[in-house]
Coordinates of N, CA and C and ligand atoms in Angstrom, one line a residue:
M1 N 82.4 30.1 176.4 CA 80.6 31.6 176.8 C 79.9 30.5 177.5
K2 N 79.0 31.5 178.0 CA 77.6 30.7 178.6 C 77.3 29.8 178.5
P3 N 76.4 28.4 178.9 CA 75.4 28.1 178.6 C 74.4 28.4 178.0
K4 N 73.9 28.5 176.4 CA 73.1 29.2 175.2 C 71.1 29.7 176.6
K5 N 71.0 29.0 177.8 CA 69.5 29.2 177.7 C 69.9 30.8 178.3
V6 N 71.6 30.7 179.0 CA 71.6 31.7 180.4 C 71.3 32.9 179.2
W7 N 72.4 32.7 179.0 CA 72.5 34.5 177.9 C 71.0 34.9 177.2
V8 N 70.3 33.6 176.7 CA 69.4 34.4 176.0 C 68.0 34.1 176.8
E9 N 68.3 34.4 177.5 CA 67.4 35.1 178.3 C 67.7 36.8 179.5
K10 N 69.2 36.8 179.5 CA 69.5 37.9 179.4 C 68.7 38.8 178.3
A11 N 69.2 38.3 177.6 CA 69.7 39.2 176.0 C 68.5 39.8 175.8
K12 N 67.6 38.9 175.9 CA 66.0 39.2 175.8 C 65.4 40.2 176.4
K13 N 65.6 39.4 178.2 CA 65.3 40.3 179.4 C 66.1 42.4 178.9
N14 N 67.4 42.2 178.6 CA 68.2 44.0 177.9 C 67.4 44.3 176.9
A15 N 67.1 43.4 175.9 CA 66.6 44.4 174.2 C 65.0 45.3 175.4
A16 N 64.1 43.9 175.7 CA 63.3 44.8 176.7 C 63.1 46.6 177.5
L17 N 64.0 45.9 178.6 CA 65.0 47.4 178.4 C 64.7 48.2 178.4
E18 N 65.6 48.6 177.7 CA 65.4 49.4 176.2 C 64.9 49.2 175.6
A19 N 63.4 48.9 175.1 CA 62.3 49.1 174.7 C 61.8 50.2 175.7
V20 N 61.4 49.1 176.3 CA 60.9 50.4 177.7 C 61.0 51.9 178.5
K21 N 62.3 52.7 177.6 CA 63.3 53.5 177.9 C 62.4 54.1 176.4
H22 N 61.6 54.1 175.9 CA 61.3 54.9 174.8 C 60.0 55.3 175.7
V23 N 59.0 54.7 176.9 CA 57.3 54.7 177.4 C 57.9 56.1 178.3
K24 N 57.0 56.8 177.6 CA 57.1 57.9 178.2 C 55.2 58.4 179.3
D25 N 55.1 59.1 180.6 CA 54.0 59.2 181.1 C 53.3 59.9 180.3
D26 N 52.3 59.0 180.1 CA 50.5 59.1 179.6 C 50.7 58.7 177.8
F27 N 51.5 57.8 178.4 CA 51.3 57.4 176.6 C 50.2 55.8 176.6
V28 N 49.5 55.5 175.9 CA 48.9 54.3 175.3 C 49.8 53.5 174.8
I29 N 49.8 52.3 175.4 CA 50.6 51.5 174.5 C 50.4 49.9 174.2
G30 N 51.0 49.7 173.6 CA 50.2 47.9 172.8 C 51.7 47.0 173.3
L31 N 50.7 45.8 173.9 CA 51.3 45.0 174.5 C 51.1 43.7 173.8
G32 N 53.1 43.8 173.0 CA 52.8 42.5 172.2 C 52.7 41.1 172.8
S33 N 53.1 40.2 172.8 CA 53.1 38.6 173.0 C 54.2 37.8 173.3
G34 N 54.3 37.2 174.2 CA 55.2 36.0 173.3 C 56.6 36.7 175.0
S35 N 57.6 35.6 174.6 CA 58.9 35.6 176.0 C 59.1 36.8 176.8
T36 N 60.0 37.7 175.1 CA 60.7 38.4 175.7 C 59.7 40.3 175.6
V37 N 59.1 40.2 174.9 CA 57.6 41.4 175.9 C 57.1 41.1 177.3
A38 N 57.2 39.6 177.5 CA 56.8 39.6 179.1 C 57.7 40.5 180.4
Y39 N 58.8 40.4 179.4 CA 59.6 41.3 179.9 C 60.2 42.7 180.3
A40 N 59.3 43.0 178.7 CA 59.2 44.7 179.1 C 57.4 44.2 180.0
I41 N 56.9 44.5 179.9 CA 55.8 44.7 180.5 C 55.6 44.5 182.0
E42 N 56.7 43.2 182.5 CA 57.5 43.9 183.8 C 57.8 44.6 184.3
E43 N 59.1 45.5 183.7 CA 59.5 46.7 183.1 C 58.6 48.0 183.6
I44 N 57.5 48.0 182.7 CA 56.9 48.7 182.4 C 56.0 48.8 184.2
G45 N 55.5 47.3 184.9 CA 55.1 48.0 186.0 C 55.9 48.6 186.5
N46 N 57.5 47.8 186.7 CA 58.0 48.5 188.3 C 58.1 49.9 187.8
R47 N 58.2 50.0 186.2 CA 58.1 51.4 186.1 C 57.6 52.4 186.6
T48 N 55.8 52.4 186.9 CA 54.4 52.9 187.1 C 54.6 52.9 188.9
K49 N 55.0 51.4 189.6 CA 55.7 51.2 190.6 C 56.7 52.5 191.1
R50 N 57.7 52.5 190.7 CA 59.0 53.3 191.3 C 58.8 54.1 190.9
E51 N 58.2 55.0 189.2 CA 58.7 56.4 189.2 C 56.9 57.3 189.2
G52 N 56.5 56.6 189.6 CA 54.6 57.1 189.3 C 54.1 56.6 187.6
L53 N 55.0 56.4 187.4 CA 54.1 55.9 185.7 C 53.1 56.1 185.4
R54 N 52.0 57.4 184.3 CA 51.0 56.6 184.3 C 50.5 56.5 182.7
V55 N 50.4 55.3 182.6 CA 50.3 54.2 181.4 C 49.1 53.5 180.8
L56 N 48.6 53.3 180.1 CA 47.3 52.8 179.6 C 48.1 51.8 179.1
G57 N 47.4 51.2 179.0 CA 47.7 49.0 177.9 C 46.8 48.7 177.4
V58 N 47.3 48.3 175.8 CA 46.1 47.6 174.6 C 46.8 46.1 175.1
P59 N 46.4 45.6 175.7 CA 47.0 44.4 175.6 C 46.6 43.3 174.2
T60 N 47.6 42.6 173.3 CA 47.2 41.5 172.3 C 47.0 40.2 172.3
S61 N 46.7 39.9 173.5 CA 46.4 38.0 173.5 C 45.5 37.9 175.2
Y62 N 45.5 37.5 174.9 CA 44.5 36.6 176.5 C 46.4 36.9 177.6
Q63 N 47.4 35.6 177.3 CA 48.4 36.7 177.8 C 49.1 37.9 177.7
A64 N 48.7 38.6 178.1 CA 48.9 39.5 177.4 C 49.1 40.2 178.8
F65 N 47.4 40.3 178.1 CA 46.5 40.8 179.5 C 47.0 39.8 181.0
M66 N 47.0 38.9 180.9 CA 47.0 38.3 182.4 C 48.2 38.9 183.2
S67 N 49.1 39.2 181.5 CA 50.5 39.1 182.2 C 50.0 41.3 183.3
A68 N 49.7 41.8 182.3 CA 49.7 43.0 182.9 C 49.1 43.7 184.1
V69 N 47.4 43.1 184.1 CA 47.0 42.7 185.1 C 47.9 42.0 186.7
E70 N 48.8 41.6 186.2 CA 49.6 40.8 187.5 C 50.5 42.2 188.0
R71 N 51.4 42.9 186.2 CA 52.1 43.6 186.9 C 51.8 45.5 187.6
E72 N 49.3 45.1 188.0 CA 49.2 46.1 187.9 C 48.8 47.2 186.6
I73 N 49.1 47.1 185.7 CA 49.1 47.7 184.8 C 46.9 47.8 184.5
P74 N 47.4 49.7 184.3 CA 45.5 50.2 183.5 C 45.3 49.3 182.7
I75 N 44.5 48.9 182.2 CA 44.0 48.4 180.7 C 43.4 49.5 179.8
T76 N 43.2 49.0 178.6 CA 42.1 50.2 178.2 C 42.0 49.5 176.3
T77 N 41.3 50.3 175.7 CA 40.2 48.9 174.9 C 41.3 50.0 172.7
L78 N 41.0 49.1 172.3 CA 40.5 50.0 170.9 C 39.6 51.4 170.6
E79 N 38.4 50.5 171.1 CA 37.5 51.6 171.3 C 37.8 52.6 171.8
E80 N 38.4 52.8 173.0 CA 38.9 53.6 173.7 C 39.8 54.7 173.8
H81 N 41.0 54.3 172.2 CA 42.2 54.5 172.6 C 42.7 54.1 170.8
P82 N 42.3 54.3 169.3 CA 42.2 54.1 168.6 C 43.4 54.3 167.4
V83 N 44.1 55.2 168.6 CA 45.5 55.7 168.2 C 46.2 55.3 169.2
L84 N 47.5 54.7 169.0 CA 48.3 54.5 170.3 C 50.0 54.7 170.5
D85 N 51.0 55.3 171.2 CA 51.8 56.3 170.7 C 52.9 55.1 170.4
L86 N 53.0 53.6 171.3 CA 54.0 52.8 170.4 C 53.7 51.7 171.1
T87 N 53.9 50.4 170.3 CA 53.6 49.3 171.1 C 55.2 48.2 170.6
I88 N 55.5 47.6 172.1 CA 56.0 47.1 172.2 C 56.5 45.7 172.4
D89 N 56.7 44.6 171.1 CA 55.9 43.4 170.0 C 57.7 42.0 170.5
G90 N 57.6 41.3 170.6 CA 58.8 40.6 170.1 C 58.4 40.1 169.0
A91 N 59.5 39.0 167.6 CA 59.0 38.6 166.6 C 59.8 37.6 167.0
D92 N 59.6 36.2 165.4 CA 60.0 34.9 166.3 C 61.6 35.2 164.4
Q93 N 61.3 35.8 163.7 CA 62.2 36.6 162.7 C 62.5 37.7 162.3
I94 N 63.6 38.2 161.4 CA 63.9 40.1 161.6 C 64.7 39.7 160.0
D95 N 64.6 40.6 159.5 CA 65.9 40.1 158.3 C 66.3 41.5 158.3
E96 N 67.0 41.9 157.0 CA 68.5 43.2 157.4 C 67.2 44.2 157.1
E97 N 66.1 44.0 156.5 CA 65.6 45.3 156.2 C 63.5 45.9 157.3
L98 N 64.2 45.4 158.9 CA 63.8 44.9 159.2 C 62.1 44.7 159.3
N99 N 62.3 43.4 158.3 CA 60.6 42.6 157.8 C 60.6 41.4 159.3
L100 N 59.5 40.8 160.0 CA 58.9 40.3 160.5 C 58.4 39.2 160.0
I101 N 58.3 37.6 160.5 CA 57.4 36.9 160.7 C 56.8 36.4 162.4
K102 N 56.5 36.4 162.3 CA 55.3 37.1 163.6 C 53.7 35.4 163.5
G103 N 53.8 35.7 164.9 CA 53.3 34.4 165.4 C 53.1 32.9 165.5
M104 N 54.8 32.7 166.1 CA 54.2 32.0 167.1 C 53.7 31.3 168.0
G105 N 53.9 32.3 168.9 CA 52.5 32.1 170.4 C 51.6 32.0 169.0
G106 N 51.3 32.3 167.9 CA 50.0 32.6 168.0 C 48.3 34.3 167.6
A107 N 49.2 35.0 168.0 CA 48.6 35.7 168.2 C 48.3 37.3 167.7
L108 N 49.1 36.9 166.2 CA 49.1 37.8 164.9 C 48.1 39.0 164.9
T109 N 46.9 38.1 164.6 CA 46.4 39.1 164.2 C 46.0 40.2 164.6
R110 N 45.7 40.4 166.2 CA 46.1 40.8 167.8 C 46.6 42.1 167.3
E111 N 48.3 41.5 167.1 CA 49.4 42.7 167.7 C 49.6 42.2 165.7
K112 N 49.1 42.6 164.3 CA 49.3 43.2 163.3 C 48.3 44.6 164.0
I113 N 46.9 44.1 164.0 CA 45.9 45.7 164.2 C 46.1 46.3 165.5
V114 N 47.4 46.3 166.3 CA 47.2 47.1 167.3 C 48.4 47.6 167.5
A115 N 49.9 47.1 166.4 CA 50.7 47.3 165.1 C 50.2 48.7 165.1
N116 N 49.6 49.2 163.6 CA 49.4 49.7 162.8 C 48.6 50.4 163.0
A117 N 47.8 50.1 164.6 CA 47.1 51.2 165.0 C 48.4 52.8 165.8
S118 N 49.6 52.0 166.4 CA 50.5 52.8 167.1 C 50.9 53.2 166.2
K119 N 51.5 55.0 166.5 CA 52.7 56.1 165.7 C 53.8 54.7 166.3
E120 N 54.5 54.1 166.6 CA 56.0 53.5 166.7 C 55.3 52.3 166.8
L121 N 56.1 51.6 166.1 CA 56.5 49.6 166.3 C 58.6 49.6 167.0
I122 N 58.3 48.7 168.6 CA 59.4 48.5 168.8 C 60.1 47.1 168.6
I123 N 60.7 46.3 168.5 CA 60.6 45.0 168.4 C 61.9 44.9 169.2
V124 N 61.4 43.9 170.2 CA 62.4 42.9 170.8 C 63.0 41.7 171.3
A125 N 64.3 41.1 170.6 CA 64.1 39.8 170.2 C 65.9 38.8 170.9
D126 N 65.9 38.5 170.9 CA 67.4 37.8 171.0 C 67.8 37.6 169.7
E127 N 69.8 37.7 170.1 CA 70.2 37.0 168.1 C 69.5 36.2 168.0
N128 N 69.3 35.1 168.1 CA 68.6 34.2 167.3 C 67.8 34.1 166.5
K129 N 67.0 35.3 166.0 CA 66.2 36.0 166.3 C 66.5 36.8 164.4
K130 N 67.7 36.5 164.5 CA 68.4 37.2 163.1 C 68.2 37.0 161.9
V131 N 67.7 36.8 160.8 CA 67.8 36.1 159.6 C 68.2 37.2 158.2
K132 N 68.5 36.9 157.6 CA 69.7 37.2 156.1 C 68.0 37.8 155.7
V133 N 67.9 36.2 155.1 CA 66.4 36.6 154.1 C 65.4 35.7 155.2
L134 N 64.3 35.8 155.0 CA 62.7 35.6 156.4 C 63.0 34.2 155.6
G135 N 62.3 33.3 156.9 CA 62.3 32.0 155.4 C 63.0 31.0 155.6
E136 N 64.4 31.3 156.3 CA 65.6 30.6 156.6 C 65.2 29.3 157.9
N137 N 65.9 28.7 157.2 CA 65.8 27.8 158.3 C 64.6 26.5 158.5
N138 N 63.5 26.9 156.9 CA 62.4 26.5 157.1 C 61.6 27.1 158.5
H139 N 61.5 28.3 158.3 CA 60.5 28.2 159.0 C 59.5 29.5 158.9
P140 N 58.8 28.6 159.0 CA 56.9 29.1 158.4 C 56.5 30.5 159.1
I141 N 55.6 30.8 157.6 CA 54.8 32.2 158.3 C 53.6 31.2 158.9
P142 N 53.6 31.4 159.9 CA 51.9 31.7 160.5 C 50.7 32.0 159.2
I143 N 50.0 31.8 160.0 CA 48.3 32.1 159.2 C 47.4 31.8 159.8
E144 N 46.5 32.9 160.1 CA 45.3 32.2 160.8 C 43.8 32.9 159.8
V145 N 42.9 31.5 159.9 CA 42.6 31.3 158.9 C 40.8 30.9 159.3
I146 N 39.4 31.4 159.4 CA 38.8 31.0 159.6 C 38.2 29.8 160.2
P147 N 38.3 29.1 160.6 CA 37.9 27.2 159.8 C 37.2 27.3 159.3
F148 N 36.9 27.4 158.5 CA 35.1 26.4 157.6 C 36.4 27.3 156.9
A149 N 37.5 27.5 156.4 CA 38.3 27.8 155.1 C 39.8 27.2 155.7
A150 N 39.5 26.8 156.1 CA 41.2 26.0 156.3 C 41.5 24.8 155.1
K151 N 40.4 23.9 154.6 CA 41.1 23.0 153.9 C 41.1 24.0 152.9
P152 N 40.3 24.6 152.3 CA 40.5 25.1 150.7 C 41.8 25.9 150.3
V153 N 42.3 26.7 151.8 CA 43.1 27.8 152.4 C 44.2 26.7 151.9
M154 N 44.1 25.8 153.0 CA 45.7 25.0 153.1 C 46.0 23.9 151.8
H155 N 44.0 23.7 150.9 CA 45.0 23.9 148.9 C 45.5 24.5 148.4
K156 N 45.2 26.1 148.8 CA 45.5 26.7 147.9 C 46.9 27.6 147.8
I157 N 47.2 27.4 149.1 CA 49.2 27.0 149.8 C 49.8 26.1 149.1
K158 N 49.7 25.0 148.9 CA 49.5 23.7 148.5 C 50.0 24.6 146.7
E159 N 48.5 25.0 146.0 CA 49.9 25.4 145.2 C 49.8 26.1 144.3
M160 N 50.4 27.0 145.1 CA 51.6 28.4 145.6 C 53.0 27.8 145.8
G161 N 52.7 26.4 146.2 CA 54.0 26.1 146.5 C 55.1 25.5 147.7
G162 N 53.5 26.3 148.7 CA 54.1 26.2 150.0 C 53.8 24.9 150.6
T163 N 53.9 24.5 151.8 CA 53.7 23.4 152.7 C 52.8 24.1 153.9
P164 N 51.9 23.3 154.1 CA 51.1 24.2 155.4 C 51.4 22.9 156.2
V165 N 50.5 23.1 157.3 CA 50.9 22.3 158.1 C 49.6 23.0 159.4
L166 N 48.1 22.2 159.5 CA 47.4 23.0 161.0 C 48.2 23.1 161.5
R167 N 47.9 23.7 163.1 CA 48.2 23.9 164.0 C 47.8 23.1 164.9
E168 N 48.6 21.7 165.7 CA 48.7 21.2 166.4 C 47.9 21.9 167.8
S169 N 47.4 21.8 168.8 CA 46.9 21.9 170.4 C 48.5 21.3 171.2
G170 N 49.1 21.9 171.8 CA 50.5 21.4 173.3 C 49.3 20.7 173.7
G171 N 48.5 21.0 174.1 CA 47.6 21.2 175.9 C 46.4 20.5 174.9
K172 N 45.6 19.8 174.4 CA 44.1 19.1 174.1 C 44.9 19.4 172.4
V173 N 43.4 18.5 172.6 CA 43.9 17.0 171.2 C 43.2 18.1 170.1
G174 N 43.2 18.1 168.9 CA 42.5 18.7 168.1 C 43.9 19.8 168.2
P175 N 43.4 21.5 166.9 CA 43.9 22.4 166.8 C 44.1 23.0 167.4
V176 N 44.8 24.3 167.3 CA 44.4 25.8 168.2 C 43.7 26.5 167.5
I177 N 43.5 26.9 168.6 CA 41.9 28.0 168.2 C 42.9 28.9 168.5
T178 N 42.8 30.6 167.6 CA 43.1 31.4 169.0 C 42.7 31.9 169.8
D179 N 42.9 33.5 169.9 CA 42.0 33.9 170.8 C 40.8 35.2 170.1
N180 N 40.8 34.9 169.3 CA 40.0 35.3 167.7 C 38.7 34.5 166.9
G181 N 39.1 33.2 167.9 CA 38.7 32.1 167.3 C 38.2 31.0 166.2
N182 N 39.7 31.1 165.9 CA 40.4 30.7 164.3 C 41.4 29.9 165.1
V183 N 41.9 29.2 163.6 CA 42.6 28.0 163.6 C 44.0 28.3 163.1
I184 N 45.2 28.6 163.2 CA 46.5 28.6 162.7 C 46.9 27.8 161.5
I185 N 47.1 27.7 160.3 CA 47.8 27.4 159.3 C 49.3 27.4 159.8
D186 N 50.5 27.0 159.2 CA 51.5 27.6 159.6 C 52.4 27.2 158.2
A187 N 52.8 27.7 157.7 CA 52.8 27.4 156.2 C 54.4 28.0 155.9
N188 N 55.0 26.7 155.0 CA 56.7 27.0 154.9 C 56.3 27.2 153.2
F189 N 57.2 28.6 153.1 CA 57.5 29.0 151.5 C 59.0 28.7 151.2
G190 N 59.4 28.3 152.0 CA 61.1 28.1 151.7 C 61.8 29.8 152.2
L191 N 62.6 29.6 151.2 CA 63.4 31.6 151.6 C 62.1 32.4 150.8
L192 N 61.9 33.5 151.7 CA 61.1 34.7 150.5 C 61.8 35.5 150.5
Q193 N 61.8 35.2 148.6 CA 62.9 36.4 148.1 C 61.7 37.8 148.2
N194 N 60.0 37.1 148.1 CA 59.8 38.8 147.9 C 58.6 38.8 148.7
P195 N 59.0 38.5 150.4 CA 57.0 38.4 151.1 C 56.3 39.2 150.9
T196 N 57.0 40.3 150.0 CA 55.7 42.0 149.9 C 54.6 40.9 149.1
E197 N 55.5 40.4 148.4 CA 54.0 40.0 146.2 C 53.6 39.0 147.6
L198 N 53.7 37.8 148.4 CA 53.9 36.9 148.7 C 52.6 37.2 150.1
E199 N 52.8 38.2 150.1 CA 51.9 38.9 151.7 C 50.4 39.2 150.8
L200 N 50.5 40.3 149.7 CA 49.6 40.0 148.9 C 48.7 38.9 148.2
K201 N 49.8 38.0 147.5 CA 48.5 36.8 147.7 C 48.1 36.4 148.6
L202 N 48.5 36.0 149.6 CA 47.7 35.7 151.0 C 47.3 36.2 151.2
K203 N 47.0 37.8 151.0 CA 45.7 38.3 151.6 C 45.1 38.2 151.2
S204 N 44.7 37.9 149.0 CA 43.5 38.0 148.5 C 43.1 36.7 148.6
I205 N 43.3 35.2 149.8 CA 42.7 34.3 149.6 C 41.4 34.5 150.5
P206 N 40.3 34.1 149.9 CA 39.3 33.9 150.6 C 39.2 33.8 152.3
G207 N 38.9 33.6 153.5 CA 39.6 32.8 154.6 C 40.9 33.1 155.5
I208 N 42.0 33.8 154.3 CA 43.1 34.1 155.3 C 42.4 35.3 156.4
V209 N 42.4 34.9 158.2 CA 42.5 36.7 158.1 C 43.7 37.3 158.4
E210 N 44.6 36.7 158.6 CA 45.9 37.4 158.5 C 47.0 36.7 158.4
T211 N 48.4 36.7 157.4 CA 49.0 36.2 158.1 C 50.9 37.1 159.1
G212 N 51.5 36.0 159.2 CA 52.5 36.7 160.5 C 53.6 37.9 159.5
L213 N 53.4 37.9 158.2 CA 54.4 38.8 157.6 C 54.1 40.2 157.8
F214 N 55.0 40.5 159.3 CA 55.0 41.9 159.4 C 55.8 43.1 158.7
I215 N 55.7 43.6 157.0 CA 56.7 44.5 156.3 C 56.4 45.7 156.1
K216 N 57.4 46.5 156.4 CA 57.4 47.4 157.1 C 56.5 48.3 157.7
M217 N 57.1 47.3 158.8 CA 55.9 48.0 160.2 C 56.7 48.1 161.2
A218 N 57.7 47.4 161.6 CA 58.9 47.7 162.6 C 59.9 49.1 162.4
D219 N 59.9 50.1 163.1 CA 60.4 51.2 163.8 C 61.3 50.6 164.1
V220 N 62.1 50.3 165.0 CA 63.0 50.2 166.1 C 63.2 48.3 166.5
V221 N 63.6 48.2 166.6 CA 64.3 46.5 166.4 C 65.3 46.8 167.7
Y222 N 65.0 45.8 168.9 CA 66.4 45.8 169.8 C 66.6 44.4 169.5
I223 N 68.4 44.8 169.8 CA 68.7 42.7 169.5 C 69.4 42.8 170.6
G224 N 68.9 41.1 171.1 CA 69.5 41.1 172.5 C 71.1 40.2 172.3
K225 N 72.0 40.5 172.9 CA 73.2 39.3 172.3 C 74.0 39.1 173.3
P226 N 74.9 38.5 173.2 CA 75.5 37.4 174.9 C 75.8 39.1 175.3
D227 N 76.5 39.8 175.0 CA 76.9 40.4 176.0 C 76.6 42.2 176.2
Y228 N 76.1 42.5 174.5 CA 75.2 43.9 174.5 C 73.9 44.1 173.9
T229 N 73.8 45.1 173.9 CA 72.0 45.4 173.4 C 71.9 46.6 171.9
E230 N 72.5 45.3 170.6 CA 72.3 46.3 169.0 C 71.0 47.2 169.2
K231 N 71.4 48.5 168.7 CA 69.2 49.0 168.5 C 69.7 49.2 167.1
I232 N 68.6 48.6 166.2 CA 68.8 49.3 164.6 C 67.6 49.6 164.4
E233 N 67.6 50.5 163.6 CA 66.6 52.2 163.0 C 66.1 51.7 161.1
R234 N 65.0 50.9 160.9 CA 65.0 51.3 159.6 C 64.7 52.2 159.2
K235 N 65.5 51.7 157.3 CA 65.9 53.6 156.8 C 64.2 53.3 156.1
K236 N 64.2 54.8 156.5 CA 62.2 55.1 156.4 C 63.0 55.6 154.7
Ligands
5RP301 C1 53.0 35.8 169.0 C2 54.6 36.8 169.0 C3 56.2 37.2 170.2 O1 56.0 38.2 169.2 C4 56.6 36.1 168.6 O2 56.3 34.6 168.7 C5 57.9 36.1 170.0 O3 58.5 35.3 170.8 P1 58.3 34.9 172.0 O4 59.8 36.3 172.3 O5 58.3 34.2 173.0 O6 60.5 34.2 170.9 O7 54.3 36.8 167.7 O8 52.3 35.8 168.4

């Protein structure tokens, strides 16, 4: 067995390369965030140079914006293109129905807006992201919250049986502030037997902007494994 770090990076890259094969000339593409999508953005950039592929990208975060600029992918906005052809994004957990937990990179709100504006959402990930039930291994749900509401939202989450933690910044003192000027609360609800119901309950709490639960949004998932890439399509 190869050392984990080596195969995981290769698996992420292979999954990303498969996703980029869906990109066609004149596509407007949502560019997701995270280390796996970074390989996809790199490959889109390579194809624009290699094949003269013409695309426009809508970045979901400052990170995605900077990667697109570095790869010389022309940028556009949802104002100019409210309907996108395709979004490629990563995920933190993927269940058997292709429901997702996203947002460990803190970009969940823009990611969900862009995914929802897209005709197709393709997710790229390595095998470690696959689970039977969302919430396995005590994985929390990232939730973007208006700072004014942080404490009451944490109180409500506790009342609902969750364990909320305000995400702290690794690079400065104080909380992580999202690209939208909000904070992130990571809420552990254990195993999510009914993620749809939980999503609805959370979205009804004033101050919650968005949750990292992406229910029935992914159309195709590419899972990079040590030796091959698995393609899974959502049953409709
Ligand atoms: C950011 C996300 C990312 O897509 C998710 O965290 C996966 O990242 P990586 O590919 O680095 O594991 O949702 O908000």
